[in-house]
One Martini backbone bead per residue (centre of mass of N, CA, C, O) as a GRO file, in nm:
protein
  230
    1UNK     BB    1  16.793 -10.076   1.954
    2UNK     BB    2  16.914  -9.888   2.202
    3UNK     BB    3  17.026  -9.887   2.559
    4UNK     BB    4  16.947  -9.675   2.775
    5UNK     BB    5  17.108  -9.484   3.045
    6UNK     BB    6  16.938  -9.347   3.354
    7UNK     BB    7  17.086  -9.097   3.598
    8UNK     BB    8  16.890  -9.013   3.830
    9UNK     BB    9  16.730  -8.845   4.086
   10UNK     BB   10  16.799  -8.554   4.008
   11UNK     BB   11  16.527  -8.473   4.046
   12UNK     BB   12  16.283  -8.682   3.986
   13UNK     BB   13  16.109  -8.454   3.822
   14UNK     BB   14  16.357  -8.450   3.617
   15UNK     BB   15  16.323  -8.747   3.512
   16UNK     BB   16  16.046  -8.760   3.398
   17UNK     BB   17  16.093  -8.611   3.158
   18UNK     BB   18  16.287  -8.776   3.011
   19UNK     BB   19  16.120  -8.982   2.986
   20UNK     BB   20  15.901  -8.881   2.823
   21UNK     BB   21  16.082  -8.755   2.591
   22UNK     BB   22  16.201  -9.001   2.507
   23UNK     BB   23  15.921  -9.169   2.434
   24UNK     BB   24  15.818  -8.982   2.215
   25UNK     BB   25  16.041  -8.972   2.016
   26UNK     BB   26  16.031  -9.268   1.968
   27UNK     BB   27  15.747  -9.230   1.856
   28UNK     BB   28  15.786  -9.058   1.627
   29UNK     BB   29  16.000  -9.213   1.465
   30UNK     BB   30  15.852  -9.500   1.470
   31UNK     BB   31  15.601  -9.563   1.603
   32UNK     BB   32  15.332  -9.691   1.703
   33UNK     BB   33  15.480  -9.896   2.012
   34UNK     BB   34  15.713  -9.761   2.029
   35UNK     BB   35  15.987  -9.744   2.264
   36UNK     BB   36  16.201  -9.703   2.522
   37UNK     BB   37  16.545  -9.865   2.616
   38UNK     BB   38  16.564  -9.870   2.912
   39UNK     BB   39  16.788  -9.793   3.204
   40UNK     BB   40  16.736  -9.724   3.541
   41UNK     BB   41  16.903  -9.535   3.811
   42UNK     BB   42  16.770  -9.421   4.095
   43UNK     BB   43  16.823  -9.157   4.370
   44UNK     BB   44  16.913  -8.999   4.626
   45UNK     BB   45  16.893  -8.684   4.693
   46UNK     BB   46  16.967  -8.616   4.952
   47UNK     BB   47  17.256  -8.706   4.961
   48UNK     BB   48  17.359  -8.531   4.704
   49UNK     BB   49  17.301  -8.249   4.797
   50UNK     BB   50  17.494  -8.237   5.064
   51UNK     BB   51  17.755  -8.311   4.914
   52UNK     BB   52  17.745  -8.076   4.783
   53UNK     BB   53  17.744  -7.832   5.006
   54UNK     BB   54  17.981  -8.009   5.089
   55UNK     BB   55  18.205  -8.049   4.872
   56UNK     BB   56  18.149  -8.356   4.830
   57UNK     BB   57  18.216  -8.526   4.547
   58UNK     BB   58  18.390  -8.788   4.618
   59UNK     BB   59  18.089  -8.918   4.719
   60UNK     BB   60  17.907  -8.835   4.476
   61UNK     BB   61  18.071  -8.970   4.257
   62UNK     BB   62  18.053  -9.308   4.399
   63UNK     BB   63  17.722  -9.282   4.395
   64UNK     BB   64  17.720  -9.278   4.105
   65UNK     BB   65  17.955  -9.500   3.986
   66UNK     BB   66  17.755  -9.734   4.096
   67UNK     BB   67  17.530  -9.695   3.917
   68UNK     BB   68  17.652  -9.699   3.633
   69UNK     BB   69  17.764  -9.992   3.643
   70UNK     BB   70  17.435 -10.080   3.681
   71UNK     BB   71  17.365 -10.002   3.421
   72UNK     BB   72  17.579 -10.124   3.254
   73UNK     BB   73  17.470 -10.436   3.358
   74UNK     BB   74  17.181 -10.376   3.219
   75UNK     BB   75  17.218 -10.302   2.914
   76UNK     BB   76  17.375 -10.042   2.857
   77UNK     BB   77  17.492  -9.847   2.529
   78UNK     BB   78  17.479  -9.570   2.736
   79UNK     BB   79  17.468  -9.258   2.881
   80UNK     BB   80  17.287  -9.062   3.129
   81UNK     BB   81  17.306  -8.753   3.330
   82UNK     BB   82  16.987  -8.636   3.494
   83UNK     BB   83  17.216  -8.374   3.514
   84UNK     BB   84  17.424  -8.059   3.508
   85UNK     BB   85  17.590  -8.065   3.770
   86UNK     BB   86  17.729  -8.343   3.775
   87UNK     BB   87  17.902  -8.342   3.552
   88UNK     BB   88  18.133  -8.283   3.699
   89UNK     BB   89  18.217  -8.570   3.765
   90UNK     BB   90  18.251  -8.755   3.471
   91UNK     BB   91  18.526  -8.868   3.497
   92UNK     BB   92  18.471  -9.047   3.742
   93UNK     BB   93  18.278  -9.215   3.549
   94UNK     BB   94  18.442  -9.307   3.305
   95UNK     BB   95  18.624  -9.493   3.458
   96UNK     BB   96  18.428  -9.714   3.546
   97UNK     BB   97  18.317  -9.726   3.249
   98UNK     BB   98  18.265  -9.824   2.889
   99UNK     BB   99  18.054  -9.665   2.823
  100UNK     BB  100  17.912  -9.367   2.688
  101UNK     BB  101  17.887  -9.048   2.759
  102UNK     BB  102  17.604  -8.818   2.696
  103UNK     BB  103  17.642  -8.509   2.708
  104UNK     BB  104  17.494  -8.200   2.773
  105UNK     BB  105  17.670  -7.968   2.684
  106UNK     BB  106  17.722  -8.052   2.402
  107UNK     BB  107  17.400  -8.095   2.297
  108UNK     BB  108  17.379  -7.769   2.320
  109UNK     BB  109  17.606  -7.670   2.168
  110UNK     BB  110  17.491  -7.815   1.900
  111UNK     BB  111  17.239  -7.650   1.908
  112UNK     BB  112  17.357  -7.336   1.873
  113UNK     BB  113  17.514  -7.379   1.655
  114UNK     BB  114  17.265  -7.447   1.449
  115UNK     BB  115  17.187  -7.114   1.514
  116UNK     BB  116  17.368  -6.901   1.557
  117UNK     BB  117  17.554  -6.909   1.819
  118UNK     BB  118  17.759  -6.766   2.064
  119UNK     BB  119  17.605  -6.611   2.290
  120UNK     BB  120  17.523  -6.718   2.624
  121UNK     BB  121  17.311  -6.791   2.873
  122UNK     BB  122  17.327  -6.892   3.210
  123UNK     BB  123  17.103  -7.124   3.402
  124UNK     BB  124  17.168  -7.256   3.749
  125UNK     BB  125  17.353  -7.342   3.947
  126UNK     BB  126  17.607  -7.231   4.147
  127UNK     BB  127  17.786  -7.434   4.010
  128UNK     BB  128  17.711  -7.437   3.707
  129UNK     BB  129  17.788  -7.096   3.698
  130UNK     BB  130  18.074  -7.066   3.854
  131UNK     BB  131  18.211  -7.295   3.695
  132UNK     BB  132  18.399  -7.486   3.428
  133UNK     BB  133  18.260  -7.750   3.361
  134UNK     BB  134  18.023  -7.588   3.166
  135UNK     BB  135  18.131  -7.330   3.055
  136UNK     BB  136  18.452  -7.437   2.983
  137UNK     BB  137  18.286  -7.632   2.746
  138UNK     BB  138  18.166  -7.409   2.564
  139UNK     BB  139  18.413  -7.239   2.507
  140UNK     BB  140  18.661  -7.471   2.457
  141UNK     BB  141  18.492  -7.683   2.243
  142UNK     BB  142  18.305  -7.446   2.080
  143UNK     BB  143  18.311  -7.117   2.130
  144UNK     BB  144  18.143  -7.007   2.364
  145UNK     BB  145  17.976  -6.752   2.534
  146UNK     BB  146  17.956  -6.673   2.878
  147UNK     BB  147  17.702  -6.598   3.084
  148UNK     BB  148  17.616  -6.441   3.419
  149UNK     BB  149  17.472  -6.377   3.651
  150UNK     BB  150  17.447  -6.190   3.925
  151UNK     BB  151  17.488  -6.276   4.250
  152UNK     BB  152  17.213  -6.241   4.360
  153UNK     BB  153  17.096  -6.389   4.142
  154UNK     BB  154  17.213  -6.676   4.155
  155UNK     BB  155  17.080  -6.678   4.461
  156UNK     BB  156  16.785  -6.729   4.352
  157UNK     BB  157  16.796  -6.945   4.142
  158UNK     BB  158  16.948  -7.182   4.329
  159UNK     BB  159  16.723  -7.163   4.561
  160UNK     BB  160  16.442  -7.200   4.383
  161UNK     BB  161  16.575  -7.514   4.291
  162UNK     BB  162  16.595  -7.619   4.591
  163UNK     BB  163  16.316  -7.475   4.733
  164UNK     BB  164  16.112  -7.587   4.475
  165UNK     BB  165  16.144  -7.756   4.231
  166UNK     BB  166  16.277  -8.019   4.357
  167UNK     BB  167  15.984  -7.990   4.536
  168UNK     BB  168  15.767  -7.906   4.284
  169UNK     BB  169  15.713  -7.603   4.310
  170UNK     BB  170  15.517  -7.346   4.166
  171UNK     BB  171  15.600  -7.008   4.160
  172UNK     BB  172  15.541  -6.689   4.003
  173UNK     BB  173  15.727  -6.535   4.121
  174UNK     BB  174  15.974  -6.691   4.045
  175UNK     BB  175  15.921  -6.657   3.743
  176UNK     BB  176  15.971  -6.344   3.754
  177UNK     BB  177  16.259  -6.366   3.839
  178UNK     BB  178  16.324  -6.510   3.584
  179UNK     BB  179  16.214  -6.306   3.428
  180UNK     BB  180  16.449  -6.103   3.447
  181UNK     BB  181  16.733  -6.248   3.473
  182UNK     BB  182  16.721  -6.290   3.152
  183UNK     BB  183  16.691  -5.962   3.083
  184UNK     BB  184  16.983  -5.917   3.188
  185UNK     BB  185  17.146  -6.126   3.002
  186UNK     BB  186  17.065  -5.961   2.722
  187UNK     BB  187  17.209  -5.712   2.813
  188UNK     BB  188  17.472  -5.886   2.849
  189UNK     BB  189  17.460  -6.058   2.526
  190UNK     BB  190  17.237  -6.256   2.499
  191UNK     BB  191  17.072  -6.451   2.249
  192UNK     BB  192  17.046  -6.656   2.494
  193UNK     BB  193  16.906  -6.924   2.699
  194UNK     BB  194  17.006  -7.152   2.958
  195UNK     BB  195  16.865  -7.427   3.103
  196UNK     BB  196  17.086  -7.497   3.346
  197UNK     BB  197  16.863  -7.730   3.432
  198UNK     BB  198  16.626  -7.990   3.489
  199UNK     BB  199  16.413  -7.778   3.624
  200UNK     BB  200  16.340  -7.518   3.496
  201UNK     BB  201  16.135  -7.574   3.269
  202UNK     BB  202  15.883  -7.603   3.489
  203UNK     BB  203  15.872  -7.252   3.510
  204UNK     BB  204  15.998  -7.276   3.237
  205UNK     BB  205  15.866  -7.111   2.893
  206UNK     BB  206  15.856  -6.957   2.603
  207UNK     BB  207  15.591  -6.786   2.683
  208UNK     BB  208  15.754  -6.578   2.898
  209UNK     BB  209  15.934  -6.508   2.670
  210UNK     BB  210  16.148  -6.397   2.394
  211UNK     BB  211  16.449  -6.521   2.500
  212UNK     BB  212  16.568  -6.784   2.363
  213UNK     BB  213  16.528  -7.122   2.524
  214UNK     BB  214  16.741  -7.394   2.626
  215UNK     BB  215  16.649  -7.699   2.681
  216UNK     BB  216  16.817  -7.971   2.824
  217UNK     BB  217  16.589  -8.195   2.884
  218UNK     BB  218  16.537  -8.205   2.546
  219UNK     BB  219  16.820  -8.202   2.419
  220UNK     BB  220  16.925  -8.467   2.578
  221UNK     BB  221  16.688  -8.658   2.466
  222UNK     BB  222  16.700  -8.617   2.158
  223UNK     BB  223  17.012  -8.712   2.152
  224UNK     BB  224  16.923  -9.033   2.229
  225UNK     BB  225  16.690  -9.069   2.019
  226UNK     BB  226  16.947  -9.084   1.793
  227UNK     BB  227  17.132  -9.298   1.939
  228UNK     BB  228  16.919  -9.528   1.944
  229UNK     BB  229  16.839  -9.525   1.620
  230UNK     BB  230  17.082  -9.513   1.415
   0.00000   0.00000   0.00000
């Protein structure tokens, strides 16, 4: 079995959801007391957090970037960066590693096009919405049209993810508002919708909604055990 490297602690929350989803599908695949083989470095959000609101990625990339290296000595045979707004980073972090990052992006898309999606909904922070570093691989890489809420929509999305989800707290108005703003990017032709924040699952869970819902957190953690097993 390979060994996981995971770059948590974007936030702690949906660190956690990763641990548990990895350890289970390794235990589902492989049975009796097998677990998974992980290397994990949690930072601290607190600092990444402000780099981002703050423009300064470049501050941000060199904190995962020396982390991902100790991921490395630690004897991780691939990476997992567990959060899709630092996505933005990978090639900067890509630079200083040997080993593959398994991104998120490709396996969501991955995901959607086995299901015979092509045009899908993005909810993430406003980092992940509006720029192109992951709707742009998405539809660059893979052909997939990616549509996103209205700006007003998108700073509820955002504010919601970083003062409630990323702090645990889960709140029922809060959750009313994502299945409102789901409901519109349905309208504007989207299949489904993509949870690019790896909280958001915390709120939003597909009994909420008729809107097929691609959570990244769990589609993420199962390419890790398929390639941790393969």
């Amino acid at each position: 079995m390979k060994t996981i490297g995971l770059l948590g602690g974007m936030s702690w929350e949906s660190t956690l959801s990763y641990y548990k989803s990895i350890n289970e599908g390794v235990k589902k695949q492989l049975g009796g007391l097998n677990s998974a083989k992980i290397c994990m470095y949690s930072v601290n959000f607190e600092e990444i957090e402000k780099l981002q609101h703050l423009g300064r990625w470049d501050e941000a990339a060199k904190i995962l970037s020396d982390a991902a290296v100790c991921i490395e000595k630690g004897g991780a045979d691939f990476l997992l960066i567990c959060t899709n707004t630092m996505h933005k980073v990978v090639p900067v972090i890509e630079s200083n590693i040997t080993i593959p990052i398994l991104h998120i992006a490709d396996a969501t898309a991955e995901q959607l096009l086995s299901q015979g999606i092509k045009k899908v909904g993005l909810l993430g922070t406003c980092f992940t919405m509006e720029q192109d570093f992951y709707k742009g691989r998405l539809t660059d890489k893979f052909g997939i049209d990616v549509v996103i809420p209205e700006e007003d929509d998108r700073m509820k999305v955002h504010d919601i993810i970083y003062q409630e989800l990323c702090r645990g707290e889960i709140k029922e108005k809060s959750r009313t508002v994502y299945t409102q703003v789901i409901d519109k990017l349905r309208e504007q032709g989207a299949e489904a919708v993509i949870l690019g924040c790896t909280e958001i699952a915390l709120l939003i869970q597909q009994q909420h909604t008729d809107v097929p819902l691609f959570d990244t957190t769990v589609i993420h953690s199962d390419a890790a055990v398929r390639e941790a097993i393969a």
